[in-house]
CSV table of C-alpha atoms in Angstrom, one decimal:
chain,number,residue,atom,x,y,z
Q,1,MET,CA,11.8,-96.9,-219.4
Q,2,GLY,CA,10.6,-97.9,-215.9
Q,3,ASP,CA,9.9,-101.5,-217.1
Q,4,THR,CA,13.5,-101.7,-218.5
Q,5,ARG,CA,14.9,-100.5,-215.2
Q,6,ARG,CA,12.9,-103.0,-213.2
Q,7,SER,CA,14.0,-105.8,-215.6
Q,8,GLN,CA,17.6,-104.8,-215.0
Q,9,THR,CA,17.0,-104.8,-211.2
Q,10,ILE,CA,15.5,-108.3,-211.4
Q,11,SER,CA,18.4,-109.5,-213.6
Q,12,ALA,CA,20.9,-108.0,-211.1
Q,13,LYS,CA,19.2,-109.7,-208.1
Q,14,LEU,CA,19.2,-113.1,-209.9
Q,15,HIS,CA,22.8,-112.6,-211.1
Q,16,GLN,CA,23.8,-111.8,-207.5
Q,17,LEU,CA,22.1,-115.0,-206.3
Q,18,ALA,CA,23.8,-117.0,-209.1
Q,19,GLU,CA,27.2,-115.6,-208.1
Q,20,GLN,CA,26.6,-116.6,-204.4
Q,21,ALA,CA,25.7,-120.1,-205.6
Q,22,LYS,CA,28.8,-120.2,-207.8
Q,23,GLN,CA,31.2,-118.9,-205.2
Q,24,HIS,CA,29.7,-121.0,-202.4
Q,25,PRO,CA,28.7,-124.3,-203.9
Q,26,ASP,CA,28.2,-125.9,-200.4
Q,27,ARG,CA,25.8,-123.1,-199.3
Q,28,ILE,CA,22.3,-124.2,-198.4
Q,29,PHE,CA,19.7,-121.8,-199.5
Q,30,THR,CA,17.0,-122.3,-196.9
Q,31,SER,CA,14.5,-119.5,-197.7
Q,32,LEU,CA,14.0,-118.0,-201.1
Q,33,ALA,CA,10.4,-116.8,-200.7
Q,34,HIS,CA,11.5,-113.2,-199.9
Q,35,LEU,CA,13.1,-113.0,-203.4
Q,36,ILE,CA,9.7,-113.4,-205.0
Q,37,ASP,CA,8.3,-109.8,-205.0
Q,38,VAL,CA,6.0,-107.9,-207.3
Q,39,ASP,CA,8.8,-106.9,-209.6
Q,40,LEU,CA,9.8,-110.6,-210.1
Q,41,LEU,CA,6.2,-111.6,-210.6
Q,42,ARG,CA,5.9,-108.9,-213.3
Q,43,GLU,CA,9.0,-110.2,-215.0
Q,44,ALA,CA,7.6,-113.7,-214.8
Q,45,PHE,CA,4.3,-112.4,-216.3
Q,46,LYS,CA,6.4,-111.0,-219.3
Q,47,LYS,CA,8.2,-114.3,-219.8
Q,48,THR,CA,5.0,-116.5,-219.6
Q,49,ARG,CA,3.5,-117.5,-222.9
Q,50,LYS,CA,0.3,-115.6,-223.5
Q,51,ASP,CA,-1.2,-117.8,-226.2
Q,52,SER,CA,-1.6,-121.1,-224.4
Q,53,ALA,CA,-4.8,-122.8,-223.3
Q,54,THR,CA,-6.6,-121.6,-220.2
Q,55,GLY,CA,-6.7,-123.6,-216.9
Q,56,VAL,CA,-9.8,-124.5,-214.8
Q,57,ASP,CA,-10.6,-120.8,-214.1
Q,58,GLY,CA,-10.8,-119.9,-217.9
Q,59,ILE,CA,-8.8,-116.7,-217.4
Q,60,THR,CA,-6.7,-115.8,-220.3
Q,61,ALA,CA,-3.4,-113.8,-220.2
Q,62,ALA,CA,-5.2,-110.9,-221.8
Q,63,LYS,CA,-7.9,-110.9,-219.1
Q,64,TYR,CA,-5.3,-111.2,-216.3
Q,65,GLY,CA,-3.2,-108.5,-217.9
Q,66,LYS,CA,-6.0,-105.9,-218.0
Q,67,ASN,CA,-5.7,-105.4,-214.2
Q,68,LEU,CA,-2.1,-106.6,-214.0
Q,69,GLU,CA,-0.7,-104.5,-211.2
Q,70,ALA,CA,-3.6,-105.2,-208.9
Q,71,ASN,CA,-3.5,-108.9,-209.7
Q,72,LEU,CA,0.2,-109.1,-209.1
Q,73,VAL,CA,0.0,-107.2,-205.8
Q,74,ASP,CA,-2.8,-109.5,-204.7
Q,75,LEU,CA,-0.9,-112.6,-205.8
Q,76,HIS,CA,2.2,-111.4,-203.9
Q,77,ARG,CA,0.2,-110.8,-200.8
Q,78,ARG,CA,-1.2,-114.3,-200.9
Q,79,LEU,CA,2.2,-115.8,-201.5
Q,80,LYS,CA,3.6,-113.8,-198.6
Q,81,GLU,CA,0.8,-114.8,-196.3
Q,82,ASN,CA,1.0,-118.5,-197.4
Q,83,SER,CA,-2.6,-118.4,-198.4
Q,84,TYR,CA,-1.9,-119.0,-202.1
Q,85,LYS,CA,-3.0,-122.5,-203.1
Q,86,ALA,CA,-2.2,-123.8,-206.5
Q,87,PRO,CA,-5.6,-124.5,-208.2
Q,88,PRO,CA,-6.3,-127.8,-209.7
Q,89,VAL,CA,-4.8,-128.5,-213.1
Q,90,LYS,CA,-7.2,-129.0,-216.0
Q,91,ARG,CA,-6.5,-132.4,-217.7
Q,92,CYS,CA,-6.9,-132.9,-221.4
Q,93,TRP,CA,-5.7,-135.8,-223.6
Q,94,ILE,CA,-3.7,-135.4,-226.8
Q,95,ASP,CA,-3.7,-138.1,-229.5
Q,96,LYS,CA,-0.4,-139.8,-230.2
Q,97,ASP,CA,0.8,-141.2,-233.5
Q,98,ASP,CA,0.3,-144.7,-232.3
Q,99,GLY,CA,-3.4,-144.1,-231.6
Q,100,SER,CA,-2.9,-143.9,-227.8
Q,101,LYS,CA,-3.4,-140.7,-225.8
Q,102,ARG,CA,-1.0,-138.6,-223.8
Q,103,PRO,CA,-2.3,-136.7,-220.7
Q,104,LEU,CA,-1.6,-132.9,-220.7
Q,105,GLY,CA,-2.1,-130.7,-217.6
Q,106,LEU,CA,-3.2,-127.1,-218.1
Q,107,PRO,CA,-2.5,-124.9,-215.0
Q,108,THR,CA,-4.2,-121.5,-214.6
Q,109,PHE,CA,-2.4,-118.5,-216.0
Q,110,GLU,CA,-1.7,-117.1,-212.5
Q,111,ASP,CA,-0.2,-120.4,-211.5
Q,112,LYS,CA,2.0,-120.3,-214.6
Q,113,ILE,CA,3.3,-116.9,-213.3
Q,114,VAL,CA,4.1,-118.4,-209.9
Q,115,GLN,CA,5.8,-121.4,-211.5
Q,116,ARG,CA,7.8,-119.1,-213.8
Q,117,ALA,CA,8.9,-116.9,-210.8
Q,118,VAL,CA,10.0,-119.9,-208.8
Q,119,SER,CA,11.8,-121.3,-211.8
Q,120,MET,CA,13.7,-118.0,-212.3
Q,121,VAL,CA,14.9,-118.1,-208.7
Q,122,MET,CA,15.8,-121.8,-208.7
Q,123,SER,CA,17.5,-121.5,-212.1
Q,124,ALA,CA,19.7,-118.7,-210.8
Q,125,ILE,CA,20.9,-121.1,-208.0
Q,126,TYR,CA,21.2,-124.4,-209.8
Q,127,GLU,CA,22.3,-123.3,-213.3
Q,128,GLN,CA,25.9,-123.4,-212.0
Q,129,ASP,CA,25.6,-127.2,-211.4
Q,130,PHE,CA,24.7,-128.2,-214.9
Q,131,HIS,CA,27.1,-129.2,-217.6
Q,132,ASP,CA,26.9,-127.5,-221.0
Q,133,PHE,CA,25.7,-130.7,-222.6
Q,134,SER,CA,22.7,-130.8,-220.3
Q,135,HIS,CA,19.8,-129.3,-222.3
Q,136,GLY,CA,16.6,-130.4,-220.6
Q,137,PHE,CA,14.2,-127.6,-219.6
Q,138,ARG,CA,16.9,-124.9,-219.4
Q,139,GLU,CA,16.7,-121.4,-220.7
Q,140,GLY,CA,18.8,-120.9,-223.8
Q,141,HIS,CA,18.8,-124.7,-224.5
Q,142,SER,CA,16.6,-126.7,-226.9
Q,143,PRO,CA,15.9,-130.2,-228.0
Q,144,HIS,CA,17.4,-129.2,-231.3
Q,145,GLN,CA,20.7,-128.4,-229.6
Q,146,ALA,CA,20.6,-131.8,-227.8
Q,147,ILE,CA,20.0,-133.6,-231.1
Q,148,LYS,CA,22.8,-131.7,-232.8
Q,149,GLU,CA,25.2,-132.6,-229.9
Q,150,VAL,CA,24.2,-136.3,-230.0
Q,151,ARG,CA,24.8,-136.3,-233.8
Q,152,GLU,CA,28.2,-134.7,-233.4
Q,153,GLN,CA,29.2,-137.1,-230.6
Q,154,CYS,CA,28.1,-140.1,-232.7
Q,155,TYR,CA,30.2,-138.9,-235.6
Q,156,LYS,CA,33.3,-138.2,-233.5
Q,157,GLN,CA,33.1,-141.5,-231.7
Q,158,ASN,CA,32.0,-143.5,-234.7
Q,159,ILE,CA,28.7,-144.6,-233.1
Q,160,ARG,CA,26.5,-146.2,-235.6
Q,161,TRP,CA,23.5,-147.3,-233.5
Q,162,ILE,CA,21.2,-145.6,-231.1
Q,163,VAL,CA,18.4,-147.5,-229.4
Q,164,ASP,CA,15.4,-145.6,-228.3
Q,165,ALA,CA,13.2,-147.8,-226.1
Q,166,ASP,CA,10.1,-147.1,-223.9
Q,167,VAL,CA,10.3,-149.7,-221.3
Q,168,SER,CA,7.2,-148.5,-219.4
Q,169,LYS,CA,4.9,-150.2,-222.0
Q,170,PHE,CA,6.9,-153.4,-221.7
Q,171,PHE,CA,5.7,-153.9,-218.1
Q,172,ARG,CA,2.0,-153.4,-218.8
């Protein structure tokens, strides 16, 4: 039950931040670091995918989770003291259908937790500014929803052509 209560506390904090952003759209949030505490990091840990590839340190989610509380307390201390430095991102290459390769960056699991925590705080503030038809990298939105919306708009507006062009290869 304790975890549920903590999750509700985190949700309440983020909701309060979202309400401030909504009620005061001209407000400038200058410092948000104090919002990232151990409870938020724990919630970020819960929301972070556990089955993805490891970063340069080779630490899996399971290994990080074995000593979770101590790891999160230490991470919070380093964040608070400004001594946390994001480790290098492991680079790997994925084959594309056309035979070329696409670079992929694999951060460490701990860095994924930090990224998730920052994303949770930033989303609470900036979610107010997005339109419902904006789907990119937003919680509760997906590429499938974006495609469905494009399909519906094409039908409603009698659009018969869509051009998908990658101009970056044109200039090589």
